[in-house]
Amino acid sequence: MSDTSAIPAPGAVAPGSESDFVDSASTPETRGIELITDAQRHGRARDLFFVWSAPGVSVLNITVGASMTLVLGLEIWQALLVILASSALALLPGIVAISGPAAGTSGSVVQRAIYGIHGNKIVIAFYGWFISGVFLALNWVAASFIGGELLVRWGFPDPIAASILVAVVVSTITVVVAVYGHALILKAYLAISIGLFVIFALVIGFIAPALDWGFAQPAPLSGLPLWVSITIAFALMASSPLSFSNSADMARYLPRDTKASGIIGATALGQLFPAVLITAFGVVLGGSIGPDSLANGIEYSLLEKLPVWLAPLFVLGVLVNCISLNGMTTYTASMALQSIGVPIRRIPSAILIGALGCAFTIVLVVASDLISAVNLMLQFLLIISVPTMGVYVADIVLRRNRYSGTDLFDERPGGRFWYTGGFGIPGLVSVVAGGFATAMFLSTTVWTGPLGAALGGLDLSVPVGLLVSMGLYAVLAGRTVRTQIGD
């Protein structure tokens, strides 16, 4: 178990140094990756449900659902089965979440147990910070387009300027959420979840009567083409839960004795409940609209079909959902710089990552379109998120979720997680091999891996990437991990 009284290693943030820190929604959270003492822990596992449900009430889920019937050619019942099958992947971020209370620190620090002190810096610097900035932009650009569209309809003269204005406002609010941090997210996301459910229920209620609930494909798929569409749809659905490897950060304040099953259940169900319902609505919607609607952005089609009074509420819901999703991303990314050794406090780090994401957003608004941005996200997301999630989960299972917070902050040569010159070779090899395997079996309009192409376009990127990364790590690191936990 963790010992929070140790002397910090040279260059490390002092474990438990902020003994007078209070996690309050009304004050900015000054704590970063510092260890959380037992006296500072609070909350219940079920609080995590609304933390994860707010980002799930998303127009992007409607777009993914519509693409299954409109683009991939699946029948409604086939798409619904894919949604249900992919929902099992929500257990993975649930498992990752339990490492937060066990270690009492950020997941970006916990992963030192996998990649080593120096190796973890490489992984987190790329995935936990820079790529987070890119993903912030990809989410903000969707909100910027729809918000800018509404401003133009209200008389704003320049659509590009309108989108940039929305981007700046939304990114600023997002950074404020990240600055106030954990307690604000815990408190505010309950109200946000309820509000978003109401808005999207009204939208669905107005759209539902016009939908073709008996839709059937004019040329039903069968054989290999059917399985190609099913596997691609599964990969699209998998991209969301597999990207939530930051779940430990939101759970780390929970008491040490909080049941793991409660943390896993609340995290997984919080993601699943809204995502399944809203994606299913998108599936039916896809059978009732034309291809142009998806190409231009599903939110524009919905905006056209809504009454004047509901359209602004819908846009507000899209913006608030984007803020809730990116608020957590910015919050967790703000600790990434600290975990790799950059001497910066969490709040300046949050502002820095927000500024980076906003700059990327403005570039995309000026030089690109929403579909290009989404393709860019899909091209990178699975190749990175599949192996990092797989290795993280494998380490938790092998280690039986036993993490010593003190050892995680020991950056001295010879420390428990120093490994070979500061690099955890098994973890690094496993994540690279898993990413390579994912890419080889990926099948999108941007990239089709040679092994996927050899199978006729079947997208087996997710199952193969998870099996390779998890299996290889279990083989290469199993003995070392068992020695570390005393088995």
Short mmCIF file of C-alpha atoms in Angstrom, two decimals:
data_model
loop_
_atom_site.label_atom_id
_atom_site.label_comp_id
_atom_site.label_asym_id
_atom_site.label_seq_id
_atom_site.Cartn_x
_atom_site.Cartn_y
_atom_site.Cartn_z
CA MET A 1 0.00 0.00 0.00
CA SER A 2 1.06 3.62 -0.45
CA ASP A 3 3.19 5.44 2.11
CA THR A 4 2.66 9.20 1.84
CA SER A 5 5.34 10.26 4.29
CA ALA A 6 8.44 9.73 2.19
CA ILE A 7 11.00 12.36 1.27
CA PRO A 8 10.56 13.45 -2.34
CA ALA A 9 13.18 12.44 -4.85
CA PRO A 10 15.28 15.12 -6.55
CA GLY A 11 13.27 16.88 -9.27
CA ALA A 12 9.95 15.38 -8.15
CA VAL A 13 6.90 17.27 -6.92
CA ALA A 14 6.83 16.85 -3.13
CA PRO A 15 4.37 14.04 -2.25
CA GLY A 16 1.62 15.23 0.05
CA SER A 17 3.32 18.62 0.49
CA GLU A 18 0.06 20.61 0.44
CA SER A 19 -1.21 19.35 3.81
CA ASP A 20 -3.65 22.27 4.16
CA PHE A 21 -5.20 21.81 0.70
CA VAL A 22 -9.01 21.58 0.57
CA ASP A 23 -10.72 20.26 -2.57
CA SER A 24 -13.45 22.90 -3.01
CA ALA A 25 -15.59 23.80 -6.02
CA SER A 26 -15.43 27.50 -5.10
CA THR A 27 -11.64 27.88 -5.29
CA PRO A 28 -9.10 27.00 -7.97
CA GLU A 29 -7.46 23.62 -7.41
CA THR A 30 -3.79 24.27 -6.73
CA ARG A 31 -2.97 20.60 -6.28
CA GLY A 32 -1.36 18.86 -9.19
CA ILE A 33 0.17 15.40 -9.14
CA GLU A 34 1.04 15.58 -5.42
CA LEU A 35 -0.01 12.57 -3.39
CA ILE A 36 -3.40 12.83 -1.74
CA THR A 37 -3.29 11.87 1.93
CA ASP A 38 -6.01 9.76 3.53
CA ALA A 39 -7.28 12.83 5.42
CA GLN A 40 -7.79 14.72 2.13
CA ARG A 41 -9.73 11.97 0.39
CA HIS A 42 -13.49 12.24 -0.02
CA GLY A 43 -16.44 11.31 -2.20
CA ARG A 44 -18.26 8.18 -3.28
CA ALA A 45 -17.80 5.96 -6.29
CA ARG A 46 -21.27 6.78 -7.60
CA ASP A 47 -20.25 10.45 -7.97
CA LEU A 48 -18.26 9.38 -11.02
CA PHE A 49 -21.42 8.47 -12.95
CA PHE A 50 -22.33 12.08 -13.76
CA VAL A 51 -18.68 13.05 -14.29
CA TRP A 52 -18.64 10.67 -17.26
CA SER A 53 -22.24 11.03 -18.46
CA ALA A 54 -21.96 14.77 -19.23
CA PRO A 55 -19.35 14.28 -22.01
CA GLY A 56 -21.41 11.40 -23.41
CA VAL A 57 -24.47 13.54 -24.23
CA SER A 58 -22.81 14.50 -27.49
CA VAL A 59 -23.80 15.38 -31.03
CA LEU A 60 -20.72 13.44 -32.14
CA ASN A 61 -22.45 10.26 -30.96
CA ILE A 62 -25.39 11.14 -33.22
CA THR A 63 -22.97 11.57 -36.13
CA VAL A 64 -21.30 8.21 -35.46
CA GLY A 65 -24.69 6.50 -35.24
CA ALA A 66 -25.94 8.10 -38.47
CA SER A 67 -22.79 7.06 -40.32
CA MET A 68 -23.51 3.39 -39.57
CA THR A 69 -26.71 3.36 -41.60
CA LEU A 70 -26.05 6.23 -43.99
CA VAL A 71 -22.41 5.54 -44.91
CA LEU A 72 -21.59 1.98 -43.82
CA GLY A 73 -24.89 0.55 -45.08
CA LEU A 74 -25.91 -1.34 -41.93
CA GLU A 75 -29.49 -2.14 -41.08
CA ILE A 76 -30.82 -0.52 -37.91
CA TRP A 77 -30.76 -3.77 -35.94
CA GLN A 78 -27.22 -4.55 -37.08
CA ALA A 79 -25.98 -1.12 -36.00
CA LEU A 80 -27.69 -1.50 -32.62
CA LEU A 81 -25.92 -4.81 -32.05
CA VAL A 82 -22.58 -3.16 -32.83
CA ILE A 83 -23.36 -0.43 -30.28
CA LEU A 84 -24.16 -3.01 -27.61
CA ALA A 85 -21.08 -5.12 -28.41
CA SER A 86 -18.72 -2.14 -28.27
CA SER A 87 -20.21 -1.00 -24.97
CA ALA A 88 -18.18 -3.70 -23.20
CA LEU A 89 -15.06 -1.59 -23.86
CA ALA A 90 -16.29 0.96 -21.30
CA LEU A 91 -15.03 -1.47 -18.66
CA LEU A 92 -11.44 -0.61 -19.63
CA PRO A 93 -11.48 3.04 -18.48
CA GLY A 94 -13.39 1.76 -15.45
CA ILE A 95 -10.48 -0.54 -14.61
CA VAL A 96 -7.98 2.26 -15.22
CA ALA A 97 -9.92 4.48 -12.80
CA ILE A 98 -9.24 2.19 -9.81
CA SER A 99 -5.50 2.93 -10.02
CA GLY A 100 -6.19 6.54 -8.99
CA PRO A 101 -7.36 5.85 -5.43
CA ALA A 102 -4.80 3.04 -5.07
CA ALA A 103 -1.86 5.33 -5.86
CA GLY A 104 -3.34 8.63 -4.73
CA THR A 105 -1.99 10.52 -7.72
CA SER A 106 -2.55 11.20 -11.42
CA GLY A 107 -2.61 8.41 -13.97
CA SER A 108 0.25 10.17 -15.75
CA VAL A 109 2.37 9.36 -12.69
CA VAL A 110 0.94 5.86 -12.16
CA GLN A 111 2.21 4.89 -15.61
CA ARG A 112 5.80 5.30 -14.41
CA ALA A 113 5.27 1.76 -13.12
CA ILE A 114 4.84 0.68 -16.76
CA TYR A 115 7.28 2.77 -18.77
CA GLY A 116 9.90 3.73 -16.18
CA ILE A 117 10.80 7.21 -14.97
CA HIS A 118 12.28 8.42 -18.26
CA GLY A 119 10.24 6.21 -20.59
CA ASN A 120 7.02 7.56 -19.12
CA LYS A 121 8.13 11.10 -19.96
CA ILE A 122 8.19 10.18 -23.65
CA VAL A 123 4.75 8.57 -23.61
CA ILE A 124 3.09 11.29 -21.53
CA ALA A 125 4.78 14.17 -23.36
CA PHE A 126 3.35 12.88 -26.63
CA TYR A 127 0.00 11.37 -25.67
CA GLY A 128 -0.82 13.13 -22.41
CA TRP A 129 0.02 16.66 -23.46
CA PHE A 130 0.68 17.44 -27.12
CA ILE A 131 -1.93 15.05 -28.50
CA SER A 132 -4.36 16.30 -25.85
CA GLY A 133 -3.94 19.77 -27.32
CA VAL A 134 -4.76 18.44 -30.77
CA PHE A 135 -7.85 16.61 -29.48
CA LEU A 136 -8.99 19.75 -27.68
CA ALA A 137 -8.90 21.54 -31.02
CA LEU A 138 -10.80 18.77 -32.81
CA ASN A 139 -13.62 18.97 -30.27
CA TRP A 140 -13.61 22.75 -30.15
CA VAL A 141 -13.70 23.10 -33.93
CA ALA A 142 -17.05 21.24 -34.10
CA ALA A 143 -18.50 23.57 -31.48
CA SER A 144 -16.99 26.56 -33.27
CA PHE A 145 -18.63 25.67 -36.59
CA ILE A 146 -22.12 25.17 -35.17
CA GLY A 147 -21.86 28.17 -32.85
CA GLY A 148 -20.57 30.31 -35.69
CA GLU A 149 -23.43 29.14 -37.90
CA LEU A 150 -25.98 30.31 -35.33
CA LEU A 151 -24.27 33.71 -35.03
CA VAL A 152 -24.36 34.11 -38.81
CA ARG A 153 -28.10 33.33 -38.80
CA TRP A 154 -28.51 36.05 -36.20
CA GLY A 155 -26.76 38.56 -38.47
CA PHE A 156 -23.05 38.22 -37.70
CA PRO A 157 -21.33 39.33 -40.94
CA ASP A 158 -18.30 37.01 -41.19
CA PRO A 159 -18.69 33.21 -40.69
CA ILE A 160 -14.96 32.62 -40.13
CA ALA A 161 -14.75 35.41 -37.57
CA ALA A 162 -17.90 34.07 -35.91
CA SER A 163 -16.37 30.60 -35.58
CA ILE A 164 -13.12 32.03 -34.18
CA LEU A 165 -15.09 34.10 -31.66
CA VAL A 166 -16.96 31.00 -30.49
CA ALA A 167 -13.67 29.07 -30.28
CA VAL A 168 -12.09 31.72 -28.05
CA VAL A 169 -15.12 31.94 -25.74
CA VAL A 170 -15.56 28.17 -25.44
CA SER A 171 -11.84 27.54 -24.87
CA THR A 172 -11.73 30.26 -22.20
CA ILE A 173 -14.65 28.72 -20.29
CA THR A 174 -13.05 25.29 -20.67
CA VAL A 175 -9.80 26.51 -19.12
CA VAL A 176 -11.74 28.04 -16.21
CA VAL A 177 -13.33 24.63 -15.56
CA ALA A 178 -9.88 23.01 -15.64
CA VAL A 179 -8.42 25.66 -13.31
CA TYR A 180 -11.11 25.11 -10.67
CA GLY A 181 -10.59 21.42 -11.24
CA HIS A 182 -11.80 18.27 -9.58
CA ALA A 183 -14.34 19.58 -7.08
CA LEU A 184 -16.04 21.87 -9.61
CA ILE A 185 -16.22 19.06 -12.17
CA LEU A 186 -17.68 16.72 -9.55
CA LYS A 187 -20.33 19.25 -8.55
CA ALA A 188 -21.17 20.96 -11.83
CA TYR A 189 -21.34 17.88 -14.07
CA LEU A 190 -24.39 16.57 -12.22
CA ALA A 191 -26.37 19.66 -13.25
CA ILE A 192 -24.76 19.66 -16.71
CA SER A 193 -25.73 16.03 -17.31
CA ILE A 194 -29.35 16.67 -16.38
CA GLY A 195 -29.50 19.84 -18.47
CA LEU A 196 -27.99 18.14 -21.51
CA PHE A 197 -30.37 15.20 -21.18
CA VAL A 198 -33.32 17.62 -21.20
CA ILE A 199 -32.06 19.53 -24.25
CA PHE A 200 -31.27 16.42 -26.28
CA ALA A 201 -34.58 14.81 -25.22
CA LEU A 202 -36.41 17.85 -26.60
CA VAL A 203 -34.40 17.68 -29.82
CA ILE A 204 -35.08 13.96 -30.23
CA GLY A 205 -38.74 14.48 -29.36
CA PHE A 206 -39.18 17.04 -32.14
CA ILE A 207 -37.20 15.04 -34.70
CA ALA A 208 -38.54 11.55 -33.90
CA PRO A 209 -41.97 11.83 -35.62
CA ALA A 210 -40.28 12.63 -38.94
CA LEU A 211 -37.92 9.64 -38.80
CA ASP A 212 -38.31 6.48 -40.85
CA TRP A 213 -38.51 3.92 -38.05
CA GLY A 214 -39.07 1.11 -40.54
CA PHE A 215 -36.00 1.96 -42.59
CA ALA A 216 -34.33 -0.83 -44.54
CA GLN A 217 -31.31 -0.59 -46.81
CA PRO A 218 -32.27 -0.61 -50.52
CA ALA A 219 -29.34 -2.97 -51.17
CA PRO A 220 -28.73 -4.97 -47.97
CA LEU A 221 -25.14 -6.01 -47.34
CA SER A 222 -24.09 -9.62 -46.96
CA GLY A 223 -20.93 -11.69 -46.77
CA LEU A 224 -17.56 -9.90 -46.59
CA PRO A 225 -18.91 -6.37 -47.31
CA LEU A 226 -21.27 -6.73 -44.35
CA TRP A 227 -18.48 -7.78 -42.00
CA VAL A 228 -16.25 -4.97 -43.26
CA SER A 229 -18.93 -2.43 -42.34
CA ILE A 230 -19.55 -4.09 -38.96
CA THR A 231 -15.86 -4.05 -38.01
CA ILE A 232 -15.41 -0.43 -39.12
CA ALA A 233 -18.48 0.57 -37.12
CA PHE A 234 -17.06 -1.24 -34.10
CA ALA A 235 -13.77 0.66 -34.43
CA LEU A 236 -15.65 3.96 -34.62
CA MET A 237 -17.58 3.14 -31.46
CA ALA A 238 -14.42 1.95 -29.70
CA SER A 239 -12.58 5.23 -30.25
CA SER A 240 -14.50 6.95 -27.44
CA PRO A 241 -14.04 4.60 -24.43
CA LEU A 242 -10.47 3.76 -25.44
CA SER A 243 -9.56 7.45 -25.33
CA PHE A 244 -10.50 7.79 -21.64
CA SER A 245 -7.22 6.63 -20.14
CA ASN A 246 -7.43 9.73 -17.89
CA SER A 247 -10.14 8.13 -15.74
CA ALA A 248 -7.73 7.59 -12.82
CA ASP A 249 -7.38 11.37 -12.44
CA MET A 250 -11.08 11.82 -11.75
CA ALA A 251 -11.15 8.99 -9.19
CA ARG A 252 -7.93 9.69 -7.31
CA TYR A 253 -9.57 11.66 -4.48
CA LEU A 254 -11.76 8.71 -3.46
CA PRO A 255 -10.97 7.02 -0.12
CA ARG A 256 -8.45 4.23 -0.40
CA ASP A 257 -10.98 1.59 0.69
CA THR A 258 -13.58 2.49 -1.97
CA LYS A 259 -14.75 -0.70 -3.64
CA ALA A 260 -13.14 -1.27 -7.03
CA SER A 261 -16.40 -2.67 -8.40
CA GLY A 262 -18.19 0.59 -7.56
CA ILE A 263 -15.53 2.70 -9.31
CA ILE A 264 -15.55 0.48 -12.39
CA GLY A 265 -19.35 0.39 -12.53
CA ALA A 266 -19.90 4.13 -12.09
CA THR A 267 -17.22 5.04 -14.63
CA ALA A 268 -18.42 2.53 -17.24
CA LEU A 269 -22.15 3.16 -16.82
CA GLY A 270 -21.65 6.92 -16.82
CA GLN A 271 -20.14 6.62 -20.29
CA LEU A 272 -22.58 4.02 -21.57
CA PHE A 273 -25.98 5.32 -20.55
CA PRO A 274 -26.05 8.51 -22.64
CA ALA A 275 -23.77 7.28 -25.41
CA VAL A 276 -25.83 4.17 -26.21
CA LEU A 277 -29.15 6.04 -26.27
CA ILE A 278 -27.94 8.98 -28.34
CA THR A 279 -25.93 6.87 -30.77
CA ALA A 280 -28.98 4.65 -31.28
CA PHE A 281 -30.99 7.76 -32.15
CA GLY A 282 -28.30 8.66 -34.67
CA VAL A 283 -28.63 5.21 -36.24
CA VAL A 284 -32.33 5.77 -36.94
CA LEU A 285 -31.68 9.35 -38.05
CA GLY A 286 -29.17 8.08 -40.61
CA GLY A 287 -31.93 6.21 -42.39
CA SER A 288 -33.98 9.39 -42.76
CA ILE A 289 -31.51 11.93 -44.14
CA GLY A 290 -29.31 12.23 -47.22
CA PRO A 291 -25.52 11.89 -47.54
CA ASP A 292 -25.14 15.67 -47.84
CA SER A 293 -26.42 16.05 -44.29
CA LEU A 294 -23.57 13.97 -42.91
CA ALA A 295 -20.95 15.58 -45.12
CA ASN A 296 -21.92 19.06 -43.95
CA GLY A 297 -22.24 18.02 -40.32
CA ILE A 298 -25.21 16.28 -38.73
CA GLU A 299 -25.74 19.21 -36.38
CA TYR A 300 -26.61 21.46 -39.31
CA SER A 301 -29.37 19.11 -40.44
CA LEU A 302 -30.76 18.99 -36.93
CA LEU A 303 -30.60 22.76 -36.68
CA GLU A 304 -32.69 23.09 -39.85
CA LYS A 305 -35.41 20.79 -38.48
CA LEU A 306 -35.81 22.47 -35.09
CA PRO A 307 -38.23 25.26 -34.18
CA VAL A 308 -36.81 28.75 -33.71
CA TRP A 309 -36.94 28.59 -29.92
CA LEU A 310 -35.22 25.19 -29.67
CA ALA A 311 -32.35 25.81 -32.12
CA PRO A 312 -30.38 28.07 -29.74
CA LEU A 313 -30.89 25.56 -26.90
CA PHE A 314 -29.52 22.82 -29.12
CA VAL A 315 -26.44 24.88 -29.99
CA LEU A 316 -26.00 25.68 -26.29
CA GLY A 317 -26.15 21.95 -25.55
CA VAL A 318 -23.44 21.25 -28.15
CA LEU A 319 -21.22 23.96 -26.67
CA VAL A 320 -21.76 22.86 -23.06
CA ASN A 321 -21.09 19.23 -23.96
CA CYS A 322 -17.86 20.29 -25.68
CA ILE A 323 -16.84 22.28 -22.60
CA SER A 324 -17.56 19.34 -20.30
CA LEU A 325 -15.52 16.92 -22.42
CA ASN A 326 -12.62 19.29 -22.99
CA GLY A 327 -12.76 20.53 -19.40
CA MET A 328 -11.73 17.07 -18.21
CA THR A 329 -9.16 16.72 -20.98
CA THR A 330 -7.58 20.07 -20.10
CA TYR A 331 -7.67 19.23 -16.40
CA THR A 332 -5.87 15.92 -16.80
CA ALA A 333 -3.47 17.27 -19.42
CA SER A 334 -2.53 20.06 -17.00
CA MET A 335 -0.86 17.43 -14.80
CA ALA A 336 1.03 15.82 -17.67
CA LEU A 337 3.74 18.50 -17.79
CA GLN A 338 4.36 18.06 -14.07
CA SER A 339 4.59 14.29 -14.39
CA ILE A 340 7.35 14.55 -17.01
CA GLY A 341 9.41 16.86 -14.82
CA VAL A 342 8.61 20.34 -16.16
CA PRO A 343 8.79 22.80 -13.22
CA ILE A 344 5.30 24.28 -13.63
CA ARG A 345 2.27 24.44 -11.37
CA ARG A 346 -1.01 22.87 -12.46
CA ILE A 347 -2.96 26.09 -13.08
CA PRO A 348 -0.37 27.69 -15.43
CA SER A 349 -0.13 24.31 -17.13
CA ALA A 350 -3.92 24.28 -17.70
CA ILE A 351 -3.77 27.75 -19.21
CA LEU A 352 -0.89 26.71 -21.45
CA ILE A 353 -2.64 23.58 -22.78
CA GLY A 354 -5.82 25.61 -23.31
CA ALA A 355 -3.93 28.23 -25.31
CA LEU A 356 -2.32 25.51 -27.42
CA GLY A 357 -5.69 23.89 -28.13
CA CYS A 358 -7.27 27.24 -28.98
CA ALA A 359 -4.46 28.03 -31.43
CA PHE A 360 -4.93 24.65 -33.12
CA THR A 361 -8.68 25.30 -33.29
CA ILE A 362 -8.25 28.63 -35.04
CA VAL A 363 -5.91 27.00 -37.58
CA LEU A 364 -8.50 24.29 -38.30
CA VAL A 365 -11.35 26.80 -38.55
CA VAL A 366 -9.43 28.88 -41.10
CA ALA A 367 -7.78 26.10 -43.09
CA SER A 368 -9.98 23.04 -42.83
CA ASP A 369 -13.49 21.69 -42.38
CA LEU A 370 -15.17 19.46 -39.84
CA ILE A 371 -14.91 16.24 -41.84
CA SER A 372 -11.17 16.70 -42.39
CA ALA A 373 -10.72 17.32 -38.67
CA VAL A 374 -12.65 14.20 -37.71
CA ASN A 375 -10.65 12.11 -40.18
CA LEU A 376 -7.45 13.41 -38.62
CA MET A 377 -8.72 12.41 -35.17
CA LEU A 378 -9.73 8.92 -36.27
CA GLN A 379 -6.40 8.39 -38.02
CA PHE A 380 -4.41 9.03 -34.84
CA LEU A 381 -6.75 8.10 -31.99
CA LEU A 382 -6.91 4.31 -32.20
CA ILE A 383 -3.25 3.85 -33.10
CA ILE A 384 -2.31 5.63 -29.87
CA SER A 385 -5.21 4.92 -27.52
CA VAL A 386 -5.56 1.16 -28.13
CA PRO A 387 -2.05 0.13 -27.00
CA THR A 388 -1.76 2.69 -24.18
CA MET A 389 -5.11 1.60 -22.76
CA GLY A 390 -4.26 -2.08 -23.22
CA VAL A 391 -0.90 -1.87 -21.46
CA TYR A 392 -2.35 0.24 -18.62
CA VAL A 393 -5.14 -2.28 -17.95
CA ALA A 394 -2.69 -5.21 -18.18
CA ASP A 395 -0.43 -3.61 -15.57
CA ILE A 396 -3.34 -3.03 -13.18
CA VAL A 397 -4.45 -6.66 -13.51
CA LEU A 398 -0.91 -8.06 -13.15
CA ARG A 399 -0.18 -5.78 -10.21
CA ARG A 400 -3.59 -6.43 -8.61
CA ASN A 401 -3.92 -2.67 -8.41
CA ARG A 402 -1.15 -2.41 -5.83
CA TYR A 403 0.65 0.88 -6.38
CA SER A 404 2.98 2.61 -3.95
CA GLY A 405 2.63 6.35 -4.34
CA THR A 406 5.98 6.88 -2.67
CA ASP A 407 7.81 4.59 -5.10
CA LEU A 408 6.14 6.32 -8.06
CA PHE A 409 7.78 9.59 -7.00
CA ASP A 410 11.21 8.04 -6.44
CA GLU A 411 13.07 9.23 -9.55
CA ARG A 412 16.53 8.24 -8.33
CA PRO A 413 18.58 5.58 -10.16
CA GLY A 414 17.95 2.29 -8.44
CA GLY A 415 14.37 3.18 -7.51
CA ARG A 416 11.64 0.58 -7.97
CA PHE A 417 10.54 2.04 -11.29
CA TRP A 418 13.94 3.07 -12.60
CA TYR A 419 14.23 -0.23 -14.50
CA THR A 420 16.90 -0.05 -17.25
CA GLY A 421 18.43 3.41 -17.23
CA GLY A 422 15.03 4.88 -16.40
CA PHE A 423 13.19 3.01 -19.17
CA GLY A 424 10.64 0.22 -18.71
CA ILE A 425 11.55 -1.80 -21.80
CA PRO A 426 8.60 -4.26 -21.58
CA GLY A 427 6.08 -1.42 -21.42
CA LEU A 428 7.65 0.57 -24.23
CA VAL A 429 8.04 -2.47 -26.49
CA SER A 430 4.45 -3.54 -25.81
CA VAL A 431 2.93 -0.13 -26.53
CA VAL A 432 4.92 0.31 -29.76
CA ALA A 433 4.10 -3.22 -30.93
CA GLY A 434 0.43 -2.71 -30.04
CA GLY A 435 0.32 0.57 -31.95
CA PHE A 436 1.97 -1.05 -34.97
CA ALA A 437 -0.51 -3.95 -34.89
CA THR A 438 -3.41 -1.50 -34.62
CA ALA A 439 -2.18 0.44 -37.65
CA MET A 440 -1.68 -2.73 -39.70
CA PHE A 441 -5.33 -3.73 -39.25
CA LEU A 442 -6.91 -0.27 -39.39
CA SER A 443 -9.32 0.43 -42.25
CA THR A 444 -10.47 4.03 -42.79
CA THR A 445 -10.78 6.44 -45.69
CA VAL A 446 -7.48 7.97 -44.56
CA TRP A 447 -5.45 4.81 -43.97
CA THR A 448 -5.90 1.09 -44.59
CA GLY A 449 -3.28 -1.15 -43.05
CA PRO A 450 -1.76 -3.81 -45.31
CA LEU A 451 -3.01 -6.68 -43.13
CA GLY A 452 -6.48 -5.18 -43.05
CA ALA A 453 -6.37 -4.81 -46.82
CA ALA A 454 -5.29 -8.45 -47.15
CA LEU A 455 -8.46 -9.41 -45.29
CA GLY A 456 -10.62 -7.50 -47.72
CA GLY A 457 -10.87 -4.35 -45.62
CA LEU A 458 -11.89 -5.93 -42.31
CA ASP A 459 -11.00 -3.51 -39.49
CA LEU A 460 -9.60 -5.67 -36.68
CA SER A 461 -7.48 -2.83 -35.29
CA VAL A 462 -9.09 -2.74 -31.86
CA PRO A 463 -9.14 -6.45 -30.92
CA VAL A 464 -5.72 -7.15 -32.47
CA GLY A 465 -4.14 -4.02 -30.96
CA LEU A 466 -5.49 -4.85 -27.49
CA LEU A 467 -4.44 -8.50 -27.68
CA VAL A 468 -0.91 -7.67 -28.86
CA SER A 469 -0.27 -4.90 -26.33
CA MET A 470 -1.84 -6.68 -23.36
CA GLY A 471 -0.46 -10.12 -24.19
CA LEU A 472 3.05 -8.92 -24.93
CA TYR A 473 3.17 -6.86 -21.74
CA ALA A 474 1.97 -9.82 -19.65
CA VAL A 475 4.76 -11.97 -21.09
CA LEU A 476 7.56 -9.40 -20.91
CA ALA A 477 6.69 -7.71 -17.60
CA GLY A 478 4.90 -10.46 -15.70
CA ARG A 479 7.88 -11.70 -13.68
CA THR A 480 9.06 -8.18 -12.77
CA VAL A 481 5.60 -7.11 -11.65
CA ARG A 482 5.11 -10.25 -9.54
CA THR A 483 8.45 -9.58 -7.86
CA GLN A 484 7.51 -5.99 -7.15
CA ILE A 485 4.22 -6.87 -5.44
CA GLY A 486 5.85 -9.72 -3.51
CA ASP A 487 4.21 -12.72 -5.21
#
